Amino acid sequence: MKLLKSSILLISVILLTHGVGKANAFSGFSLQQIIQQDTTKKDTTKKVVNNNSSIDQKVEYKAEDSVKFSKDKSIIYLYGNARVIYGDFELDASYIKYDQKSNTIFARGIKDPKTGRYTGRPIFKSGAEGTAIADSIFYNSTTTRAKVFGVFSEQEGGFFSGGQSKKQIDDELHVKNVMYSTCNLPHPHFGLMISKGVVTEKQIITGPVYMIIEDIPTFLGLPFAFFPKPNKRTSGFILPTPGEDATRGFFLQNGGYYLGLNDYWDAKFQGSIYTNGSYETSLLSNYTKRYKYNGNINLAYASFKDGLEGTEAFANPTKNFSINWSHNQNANAKPGTTFSASVRLVSTGRNSYYKNTAAGTTYDINAIATNTTSSSVNYARAYPNGMNFSLGASSDQTLSTGAISLRLPEATFNVPTFSPFDSKTRVNEQKWYQKITVGYSLQGTNRIDTFDSLLFDNDGLKRLRSGFAHSIPVNMSFTALKYLNFSLGGTYNEVWNFQNIKRTYTSFADETYTYREDTLSGFKRAGSYNLSTSMSTKIYGQRNFNPNGKIQAMRHVITPNVSFSYSPDFTKDGVGPYRDARDQNGNRILSNGLPIKYSIFEGMAQPGSFGGPSAAIGFGVDNTVELKVKSKSDTTGAGSRKIPIIQGLSFSGSYNFLATSYKLSTIGFSGRSQFTDKLGINYNGTLDPYALGPDSLNTGLRIRRDRYFFQEGKILPRLANFGFSFDYSLNPEALKRKNEANDKIGDAANKKGLNDIQSEQLAAISRDPNAFVDFNIPWNFSFSYSFQFTNDGNTTTTSNTLNFNGDVNLTPKWKVTFNSGYDFKNNGLTPMNLAIYRDLHCWDMSVNWVPYGAYKSYSVTIKVKASILQDLKLSKRQGFYSTYQ
């Protein structure tokens, strides 16, 4: 609204004539005249009007057609593309008249005799103030009063047009019949007609204000209005959205109040009420300090009465809550130090926040299906020598079961690898012992694993588990025979726990047993180590074809690797944390002829990695195949390009010489094949080298036997599992534009340093096909497919997932989008979302419809595009009901 004063008035007009009696003129006829103003004659009896202008500043004027003077040369007439410049301010019009005696200026356009159109309207430009257009302007510099007729100007997304504006001597601005709109047309589609009003520096007071749509006055208006006009954030009411829920009744949703506290933080209170007695409320506060930090806090609470009146669900409403806090520290605030927070806690079980509120009324299917949430608060410090320290707290929550795992606090300290035998002043090549590197890392954890309903019980803190883990890696790398890369090393690990378990076993005559487990307080430690070596190289193979053909060459790159690792037996009683299971008589308890052992660190903060003896050789191979083909886009015919046919097809496994059985591991493989520029397939699987045989109970089921497949006469190992996935767009241009939009959002996110919650919200936008409504793309259809196969030797299971989305322009202004999938298990469509968009120039209309499923709903919204009038909308929504899922 501050535009009414700065744009309509256009201070440029005022400054054009302030204190300037004579001027330096530049005309289209090279007419130049310099007349100094007489400053010796002063009337001290008259009041001097301070017009805040300099008498030394010059006014420049010119015209393409002609410049004329009155007989006494006190009036200057400018015709044809006339221009007047005063400092940073400019005035252009077809006709300008400047009277030096009365200090008045008048500018207007002209009527084209051929077309009858009014052209050459006065245009004002004032530096950062932008431009404004008017039918005509009159200004008196003596009285500092001005009149503007038929103004059209823009500032901060709003446009003023028509009517009259008059500036008074006390800087008040009187307006009459001025229309305000966010439509950028000279003749706007809609607007708020201000019949009359007074504009001051800090406020606007108007008489009757009413809305006009397509030149038709409506009943939407006010007899008078008062608008504060401070140069800071302003507070105000947020209008609710009316609608209807299937069982909760009619509602007013997301109404409230915005509180603009200051430039550093604000608050938004919102709430929703339903006619059956349900309600929701939320508080969102954003805070920021430039170059220091920014963040937000979002608290939400809801009470829902579901079902019919008189039922238990109605009498015992669900209590839903959500607590979100995000905080980011600017990277330049404290170099080397970071602090961030991403906290998300929600109600679970029957009171599931995402399910009962439809993900906060967003109807995001991915958010509604969320089963786990994570939170973290972290502080980190990096030192100039490379060492770093971090301290944080985190939690993991399972919504379906209410299980929660808290780690508070959790600390880590890392020392980067360094060469203890090398010298910083060395100038010769490294000797073998100077290549040895050593590192160190420390991790401390306090952890509680429980359920949210038991977290705050009296015994809650007794579930606390505390401990430290130390790791010291030692490594040395070198190259032998030019092509072989070797690595030798080992790692020492040690864990400290301040709690441990003790199991008391009881055996029975039928060779069964039970045990009681007690958690004991006390410091216990255990250490382990391993030694390892590895070797890798690259093998290149290339086959050249006809250089003038479509396929010119093929290259195959093979990267084999072999490793060996050794670790002793840490399961022996007294060597590591393992203890023998003994009954009430002190005898060992056996299972299948082998003694049972348990770790005293099982379930503790640092369980460590303690296993039996291992001397394993690992092997793997990675393959990449590329084709060199003739480029179609090269007009010279000599260009070529590479197509990766197979990317990273790898096989890996291991063989443990000290294992008592099943020494060879399963063989895993994965890779990616790029068939075209737009279609690529990811695949992975596992090969089981062991044969199957009948179980000992003759149940008809087959079990793995410690015999290899070829010992049973099989040619190939059993495929235990296999999966592949791909996605494709039938309209490459649409996919390209969507990827570009995602990239822009991703770049903005990286610059702002979003936290986990904000990144997840951003990902939800990126994967939403309706988030990018591009009317320049006439149609698009894209889909993704994933297939999974498992075979345990007795049964095979397969799962298929197909998702598809697309859009089509019915007309240049109508677009329909859809998003759904196919459930192969139930032979039906997954929840579908249909949306219709209509571009109405300065307005838009959207219809969102979920036609079936637990969250069946629809909404219709017609609103102004500009955010400055975001509350100017008409909405209708019918909600969902999900009790009987």
Short mmCIF file of C-alpha atoms in Angstrom, two decimals, residues 87-444:
data_model
loop_
_atom_site.label_atom_id
_atom_site.label_comp_id
_atom_site.label_asym_id
_atom_site.label_seq_id
_atom_site.Cartn_x
_atom_site.Cartn_y
_atom_site.Cartn_z
CA GLY A 87 18.98 13.94 -11.22
CA ASP A 88 17.87 10.27 -10.93
CA PHE A 89 14.30 11.09 -11.95
CA GLU A 90 12.87 11.04 -15.46
CA LEU A 91 9.59 12.16 -17.02
CA ASP A 92 8.49 11.17 -20.53
CA ALA A 93 5.29 12.22 -22.33
CA SER A 94 4.02 13.26 -25.72
CA TYR A 95 3.35 16.77 -24.41
CA ILE A 96 4.87 18.65 -21.47
CA LYS A 97 4.21 22.26 -20.49
CA TYR A 98 6.47 24.01 -17.97
CA ASP A 99 5.46 27.45 -16.60
CA GLN A 100 8.46 29.09 -14.91
CA LYS A 101 6.43 32.02 -13.51
CA SER A 102 3.85 29.94 -11.66
CA ASN A 103 6.27 27.04 -11.17
CA THR A 104 3.78 24.54 -12.55
CA ILE A 105 4.30 21.54 -14.77
CA PHE A 106 1.69 19.73 -16.80
CA ALA A 107 2.14 16.51 -18.82
CA ARG A 108 -0.30 14.47 -20.89
CA GLY A 109 -0.57 12.16 -23.87
CA ILE A 110 -2.17 12.82 -27.26
CA LYS A 111 -5.02 11.26 -29.20
CA ASP A 112 -3.98 9.58 -32.43
CA PRO A 113 -6.18 11.10 -35.15
CA LYS A 114 -6.02 7.91 -37.25
CA THR A 115 -6.81 5.28 -34.63
CA GLY A 116 -8.46 7.43 -31.98
CA ARG A 117 -6.22 5.82 -29.31
CA TYR A 118 -4.76 7.83 -26.47
CA THR A 119 -0.98 7.43 -26.69
CA GLY A 120 2.14 8.97 -25.25
CA ARG A 121 0.93 8.92 -21.62
CA PRO A 122 3.30 10.41 -19.04
CA ILE A 123 5.77 7.85 -17.72
CA PHE A 124 7.74 8.45 -14.54
CA LYS A 125 10.86 6.69 -13.39
CA SER A 126 12.52 7.21 -10.04
CA GLY A 127 15.52 4.96 -9.47
CA ALA A 128 14.47 2.02 -7.29
CA GLU A 129 10.87 3.28 -7.13
CA GLY A 130 10.15 1.81 -10.56
CA THR A 131 7.89 3.38 -13.17
CA ALA A 132 4.32 4.67 -13.27
CA ILE A 133 1.97 5.67 -16.10
CA ALA A 134 -0.79 8.28 -15.90
CA ASP A 135 -3.28 9.95 -18.21
CA SER A 136 -2.14 13.40 -17.11
CA ILE A 137 -0.26 15.13 -14.30
CA PHE A 138 -0.38 18.62 -12.82
CA TYR A 139 1.98 19.95 -10.14
CA ASN A 140 2.46 23.32 -8.42
CA SER A 141 5.90 23.63 -6.84
CA THR A 142 4.98 26.77 -4.89
CA THR A 143 2.20 25.06 -2.94
CA THR A 144 3.85 21.58 -3.32
CA ARG A 145 0.47 20.27 -4.42
CA ALA A 146 0.02 17.81 -7.25
CA LYS A 147 -2.80 16.05 -9.08
CA VAL A 148 -2.42 12.78 -10.97
CA PHE A 149 -5.20 11.48 -13.22
CA GLY A 150 -5.59 7.88 -14.41
CA VAL A 151 -2.43 6.51 -12.81
CA PHE A 152 -1.11 3.00 -13.56
CA SER A 153 1.86 1.90 -11.48
CA GLU A 154 3.36 -1.20 -9.91
CA GLN A 155 5.27 -1.96 -6.75
CA GLU A 156 5.71 -5.11 -4.64
CA GLY A 157 3.36 -7.15 -6.82
CA GLY A 158 0.43 -4.67 -6.70
CA PHE A 159 -0.95 -2.36 -9.39
CA PHE A 160 -2.83 0.94 -9.01
CA SER A 161 -4.88 2.32 -11.88
CA GLY A 162 -7.42 4.99 -12.68
CA GLY A 163 -8.91 7.70 -10.49
CA GLN A 164 -7.37 10.90 -9.17
CA SER A 165 -4.62 11.56 -6.65
CA LYS A 166 -3.90 14.90 -4.98
CA LYS A 167 -0.91 15.69 -2.80
CA GLN A 168 -1.39 18.28 -0.06
CA ILE A 169 1.18 20.65 1.38
CA ASP A 170 1.52 18.54 4.54
CA ASP A 171 2.52 15.49 2.45
CA GLU A 172 -0.90 13.89 2.80
CA LEU A 173 -2.20 12.17 -0.28
CA HIS A 174 -5.91 12.27 -1.15
CA VAL A 175 -7.13 9.62 -3.61
CA LYS A 176 -10.44 9.13 -5.36
CA ASN A 177 -11.76 6.18 -7.38
CA VAL A 178 -8.39 4.40 -7.50
CA MET A 179 -8.36 0.64 -8.16
CA TYR A 180 -5.85 -1.69 -6.55
CA SER A 181 -5.23 -5.09 -8.17
CA THR A 182 -2.59 -7.76 -8.67
CA CYS A 183 -3.54 -8.06 -12.34
CA ASN A 184 -0.86 -6.47 -14.50
CA LEU A 185 -3.16 -5.45 -17.35
CA PRO A 186 -3.94 -1.74 -17.86
CA HIS A 187 -7.57 -2.81 -17.67
CA PRO A 188 -7.42 -5.38 -14.82
CA HIS A 189 -9.74 -8.37 -14.53
CA PHE A 190 -10.49 -7.58 -10.91
CA GLY A 191 -9.60 -5.07 -8.25
CA LEU A 192 -10.46 -3.30 -5.03
CA MET A 193 -12.04 0.06 -5.75
CA ILE A 194 -11.06 2.74 -3.22
CA SER A 195 -13.79 5.34 -3.61
CA LYS A 196 -11.88 7.88 -1.53
CA GLY A 197 -9.08 7.84 0.95
CA VAL A 198 -6.29 9.65 2.75
CA VAL A 199 -2.74 8.31 2.69
CA THR A 200 -0.20 9.40 5.28
CA GLU A 201 3.29 8.16 6.04
CA LYS A 202 2.12 5.41 8.40
CA GLN A 203 -1.50 4.70 7.58
CA ILE A 204 -4.26 4.67 4.96
CA ILE A 205 -7.84 5.62 5.83
CA THR A 206 -10.51 4.99 3.23
CA GLY A 207 -14.18 5.40 2.72
CA PRO A 208 -16.21 2.70 0.96
CA VAL A 209 -14.07 -0.10 -0.52
CA TYR A 210 -15.59 -2.79 -2.74
CA MET A 211 -14.46 -5.43 -5.19
CA ILE A 212 -14.92 -5.21 -8.95
CA ILE A 213 -14.69 -8.35 -11.11
CA GLU A 214 -14.72 -7.96 -14.91
CA ASP A 215 -16.02 -4.37 -14.54
CA ILE A 216 -18.95 -5.62 -12.44
CA PRO A 217 -19.15 -4.21 -8.88
CA THR A 218 -19.82 -6.86 -6.27
CA PHE A 219 -21.34 -6.79 -2.81
CA LEU A 220 -17.97 -7.72 -1.30
CA GLY A 221 -16.81 -4.55 0.39
CA LEU A 222 -16.50 -2.44 3.52
CA PRO A 223 -18.09 0.93 4.39
CA PHE A 224 -14.70 2.13 5.60
CA ALA A 225 -11.25 0.68 6.22
CA PHE A 226 -8.07 1.45 8.09
CA PHE A 227 -4.74 0.06 6.89
CA PRO A 228 -1.59 0.53 8.96
CA LYS A 229 1.43 1.15 6.74
CA PRO A 230 4.57 0.53 8.83
CA ASN A 231 7.84 -0.34 7.10
CA LYS A 232 8.11 -3.68 8.91
CA ARG A 233 6.32 -6.99 9.35
CA THR A 234 2.66 -6.58 10.13
CA SER A 235 0.26 -8.76 12.05
CA GLY A 236 -3.15 -9.86 10.86
CA PHE A 237 -5.85 -12.50 10.76
CA ILE A 238 -5.61 -15.64 8.63
CA LEU A 239 -8.92 -16.55 7.05
CA PRO A 240 -10.03 -20.19 7.52
CA THR A 241 -11.00 -22.58 4.75
CA PRO A 242 -14.53 -24.00 5.05
CA GLY A 243 -15.26 -27.60 4.17
CA GLU A 244 -16.82 -30.88 5.22
CA ASP A 245 -15.41 -34.09 6.68
CA ALA A 246 -17.22 -37.37 6.09
CA THR A 247 -17.93 -37.97 9.81
CA ARG A 248 -16.39 -35.07 11.72
CA GLY A 249 -18.84 -32.71 10.13
CA PHE A 250 -18.44 -29.27 8.66
CA PHE A 251 -15.27 -27.40 9.52
CA LEU A 252 -13.38 -24.15 9.41
CA GLN A 253 -9.80 -25.15 8.81
CA ASN A 254 -6.45 -23.38 9.31
CA GLY A 255 -7.78 -20.03 10.47
CA GLY A 256 -5.81 -17.98 12.93
CA TYR A 257 -3.58 -14.99 13.47
CA TYR A 258 -0.14 -14.02 12.21
CA LEU A 259 2.01 -12.09 14.65
CA GLY A 260 4.90 -10.15 13.10
CA LEU A 261 6.93 -9.57 16.23
CA ASN A 262 10.03 -7.98 14.68
CA ASP A 263 12.59 -8.49 11.94
CA TYR A 264 14.07 -11.50 13.73
CA TRP A 265 11.13 -13.74 14.61
CA ASP A 266 7.42 -14.17 14.12
CA ALA A 267 4.61 -16.49 15.14
CA LYS A 268 1.58 -17.95 13.43
CA PHE A 269 -1.33 -19.36 15.43
CA GLN A 270 -3.77 -21.56 13.52
CA GLY A 271 -6.67 -23.77 14.41
CA SER A 272 -9.49 -25.84 12.97
CA ILE A 273 -12.88 -26.68 14.44
CA TYR A 274 -15.39 -29.39 13.46
CA THR A 275 -19.08 -29.54 14.21
CA ASN A 276 -18.78 -32.90 16.03
CA GLY A 277 -16.50 -31.36 18.65
CA SER A 278 -13.10 -32.19 17.14
CA TYR A 279 -10.45 -29.49 16.92
CA GLU A 280 -6.86 -28.83 15.89
CA THR A 281 -4.41 -26.12 16.91
CA SER A 282 -0.84 -25.28 15.94
CA LEU A 283 1.89 -22.75 16.56
CA LEU A 284 4.61 -22.04 14.00
CA SER A 285 7.42 -19.63 14.80
CA ASN A 286 10.29 -18.71 12.49
CA TYR A 287 13.40 -17.00 13.73
CA THR A 288 16.53 -15.73 12.04
CA LYS A 289 19.58 -13.63 12.66
CA ARG A 290 21.44 -12.61 9.56
CA TYR A 291 24.84 -14.25 9.14
CA LYS A 292 24.27 -16.15 12.40
CA TYR A 293 21.45 -18.71 12.37
CA ASN A 294 17.87 -19.43 11.39
CA GLY A 295 15.23 -21.99 12.27
CA ASN A 296 11.61 -22.66 13.12
CA ILE A 297 9.50 -24.35 15.77
CA ASN A 298 6.21 -26.04 14.92
CA LEU A 299 3.89 -27.36 17.65
CA ALA A 300 0.60 -29.05 16.77
CA TYR A 301 -2.13 -30.67 18.85
CA ALA A 302 -5.42 -32.23 17.78
CA SER A 303 -8.36 -33.94 19.46
CA PHE A 304 -10.59 -35.99 17.17
CA LYS A 305 -13.92 -37.62 17.95
CA ASP A 306 -14.40 -40.38 15.41
CA GLY A 307 -17.34 -42.67 14.86
CA LEU A 308 -20.94 -42.09 15.85
CA GLU A 309 -22.07 -40.35 19.00
CA GLY A 310 -22.40 -42.86 21.81
CA THR A 311 -19.59 -45.13 20.54
CA GLU A 312 -16.32 -45.63 22.39
CA ALA A 313 -14.34 -43.90 19.63
CA PHE A 314 -16.53 -40.83 20.04
CA ALA A 315 -16.41 -40.85 23.84
CA ASN A 316 -12.62 -41.30 23.92
CA PRO A 317 -11.20 -38.92 21.31
CA THR A 318 -7.70 -39.47 19.97
CA LYS A 319 -5.09 -37.03 21.24
CA ASN A 320 -2.57 -36.26 18.51
CA PHE A 321 0.51 -34.11 18.79
CA SER A 322 3.51 -33.16 16.70
CA ILE A 323 6.68 -31.35 17.78
CA ASN A 324 9.08 -30.13 15.09
CA TRP A 325 12.16 -27.98 15.59
CA SER A 326 14.80 -27.15 13.04
CA HIS A 327 17.85 -24.97 13.48
CA ASN A 328 20.77 -24.12 11.21
CA GLN A 329 23.87 -22.14 11.97
CA ASN A 330 25.37 -20.04 9.23
CA ALA A 331 28.68 -21.49 8.06
CA ASN A 332 30.34 -18.08 8.40
CA ALA A 333 29.08 -17.40 11.93
CA LYS A 334 31.79 -19.41 13.67
CA PRO A 335 34.19 -21.02 11.19
CA GLY A 336 35.05 -24.52 12.30
CA THR A 337 31.98 -24.80 14.54
CA THR A 338 28.52 -25.97 13.53
CA PHE A 339 25.27 -26.43 15.39
CA SER A 340 22.11 -27.89 13.89
CA ALA A 341 18.87 -29.39 15.06
CA SER A 342 16.23 -31.50 13.36
CA VAL A 343 13.69 -32.68 15.92
CA ARG A 344 10.49 -34.50 15.06
CA LEU A 345 8.34 -36.18 17.70
CA VAL A 346 4.78 -37.30 16.98
CA SER A 347 2.06 -39.31 18.68
CA THR A 348 1.89 -42.99 17.76
CA GLY A 349 -0.46 -45.98 17.77
CA ARG A 350 -4.17 -45.15 17.83
CA ASN A 351 -3.18 -41.50 18.26
CA SER A 352 -0.98 -41.50 15.17
CA TYR A 353 -0.58 -37.89 14.13
CA TYR A 354 0.07 -38.52 10.43
CA LYS A 355 -2.86 -40.91 10.05
CA ASN A 356 -5.49 -38.98 12.00
CA THR A 357 -4.64 -35.56 10.56
CA ALA A 358 -3.90 -36.75 7.00
CA ALA A 359 -0.30 -35.57 7.44
CA GLY A 360 -1.35 -32.18 8.74
CA THR A 361 -4.15 -31.84 6.12
CA THR A 362 -1.58 -32.10 3.31
CA TYR A 363 -2.97 -35.47 2.11
CA ASP A 364 0.57 -36.53 1.21
CA ILE A 365 0.30 -40.32 0.84
CA ASN A 366 4.03 -40.78 1.49
CA ALA A 367 3.82 -38.84 4.75
CA ILE A 368 0.64 -40.62 5.83
CA ALA A 369 2.38 -43.98 5.31
CA THR A 370 5.41 -42.89 7.36
CA ASN A 371 6.22 -45.46 10.05
CA THR A 372 9.49 -44.11 11.43
CA THR A 373 10.74 -40.69 12.41
CA SER A 374 14.19 -39.50 13.42
CA SER A 375 15.42 -36.51 15.38
CA SER A 376 18.88 -35.12 16.04
CA VAL A 377 20.61 -32.17 17.66
CA ASN A 378 24.31 -31.85 16.84
CA TYR A 379 27.25 -29.66 17.74
CA ALA A 380 30.57 -30.13 15.94
CA ARG A 381 33.97 -28.51 16.18
CA ALA A 382 36.80 -28.92 13.67
CA TYR A 383 40.34 -28.03 14.71
CA PRO A 384 43.06 -26.65 12.42
CA ASN A 385 45.13 -29.85 12.76
CA GLY A 386 42.30 -31.93 11.29
CA MET A 387 40.90 -33.34 14.52
CA ASN A 388 37.17 -32.93 15.05
CA PHE A 389 34.72 -33.35 17.90
CA SER A 390 30.94 -33.67 17.86
CA LEU A 391 28.29 -33.86 20.54
CA GLY A 392 24.66 -34.60 19.90
CA ALA A 393 21.39 -36.20 20.84
CA SER A 394 19.14 -38.25 18.60
CA SER A 395 16.09 -40.48 18.61
CA ASP A 396 14.42 -43.05 16.38
CA GLN A 397 10.70 -43.67 16.71
CA THR A 398 8.55 -46.46 15.27
CA LEU A 399 5.01 -45.12 14.93
CA SER A 400 3.17 -48.43 14.58
CA THR A 401 4.57 -50.00 17.76
CA GLY A 402 5.52 -46.92 19.78
CA ALA A 403 9.10 -48.17 20.18
CA ILE A 404 11.62 -45.40 20.71
CA SER A 405 15.40 -45.34 20.91
CA LEU A 406 17.05 -42.31 22.49
CA ARG A 407 20.75 -41.48 22.38
CA LEU A 408 21.54 -38.52 24.60
CA PRO A 409 24.17 -37.46 24.57
CA GLU A 410 26.32 -39.09 21.91
CA ALA A 411 29.89 -37.88 21.41
CA THR A 412 32.57 -38.63 18.82
CA PHE A 413 36.20 -37.58 18.56
CA ASN A 414 38.32 -38.32 15.51
CA VAL A 415 42.00 -37.94 14.76
CA PRO A 416 42.74 -38.01 11.01
CA THR A 417 45.21 -40.57 9.73
CA PHE A 418 48.80 -39.44 9.96
CA SER A 419 52.24 -40.89 9.21
CA PRO A 420 54.15 -41.19 12.50
CA PHE A 421 57.40 -42.16 10.76
CA ASP A 422 57.31 -39.57 8.01
CA SER A 423 58.79 -36.08 8.17
CA LYS A 424 57.10 -32.89 7.05
CA THR A 425 60.43 -31.65 5.66
CA ARG A 426 61.07 -34.79 3.59
CA VAL A 427 62.06 -34.09 -0.04
CA ASN A 428 62.91 -37.61 -1.25
CA GLU A 429 60.48 -40.44 -2.03
CA GLN A 430 58.80 -42.16 0.89
CA LYS A 431 60.42 -45.22 2.30
CA TRP A 432 58.25 -48.23 3.04
CA TYR A 433 57.89 -47.50 6.76
CA GLN A 434 57.09 -43.84 6.07
CA LYS A 435 53.93 -44.97 4.26
CA ILE A 436 52.45 -46.35 7.48
CA THR A 437 49.41 -44.33 8.62
CA VAL A 438 47.63 -44.38 11.96
CA GLY A 439 44.26 -42.96 13.01
CA TYR A 440 42.03 -42.86 16.07
CA SER A 441 38.33 -42.49 16.74
CA LEU A 442 36.28 -42.42 19.94
CA GLN A 443 32.52 -42.76 20.26
CA GLY A 444 30.55 -42.35 23.49
#
